[in-house]
Amino acid sequence: RKEVEQDPGPFNVPEGATVAFNCTYSNSASQSFFWYRQDCRKEPKLLMSVYSSGNEDGRFTAQLNRASQYISLLIRDSKLSDSATYLCVVHMEYGNKLVFGAGTILRVKS
Amino acid sequence: DGGITQSPKYLFRKEGQNVTLSCEQNLNHDAMYWYRQDPGQGLRLIYYSQIVNDFQKGDIAEGYSVSREKKESFPLTVTSAQKNPTAFYLCASGSGGDGYGYTFGSGTRLTVV
């Protein structure tokens, strides 16, 4: 079983739509959680951290369920510029390293 | 501006050759990492270093080697023992012990010809 699993998509949505991505992780000892965004042939960039209480940054909302080992990202009012691959990332305290999911592809169309 | 620089952007390797990918950061980060990305797959950890003169193998270290002689530099050598080296290689650095503050370089795309 992969340490971090995501639905690869692609998710094809119209502009203005709301879309949600899910992610599960296998190591219950994982400490910190993130969503990264990666544009085609570019490096990943941190989108937002994920907290148990849930957190929001503009149109983006992230949720963490430690009991179910489940992370989500909700994007409201999708823009064309949101088209990218979204990577679910878990920080492993042992070794101080990040473990990446394979990513979910989002395509927003006009 | 502080950042992390990878070079070259594109690299072509002949069969049997060793090649070295450069990674330099001026962020004063202690930790540095090398990841490999293949199409349709997530990033996989090759090697990482928490401090100068120390490094550990990641999940796919076979066929690769690294050094960490300076805090700013963490070069990766892809040896001839790596049978399928064509991939996108990403270097990252980090400051915090909880995963925050990771910065990635813009990557090196290696192709075997």
Coordinates of C-alpha atoms in Angstrom, one line a residue, chain A residues 2 11-12 15 21 34 38 44 47 51 55 60-61 80 95 102 107 109:
Chain A
K2 CA 1.3 3.4 -0.9
F11 CA -11.1 16.3 -12.8
N12 CA -12.5 18.3 -15.7
E15 CA -15.2 27.8 -14.5
F21 CA -9.9 16.3 -3.8
F34 CA 0.2 19.9 3.2
Q38 CA 2.5 21.6 -9.4
P44 CA 5.9 21.9 -6.7
L47 CA -0.4 25.8 -1.6
Y51 CA -4.8 21.5 10.3
N55 CA -8.3 26.0 7.5
F60 CA -9.3 27.0 -0.8
T61 CA -10.3 25.0 2.2
L80 CA -8.8 28.7 -15.4
G95 CA 13.9 11.4 9.0
A102 CA 1.1 11.0 -7.0
R107 CA -8.5 21.0 -15.6
K109 CA -12.4 24.9 -18.7

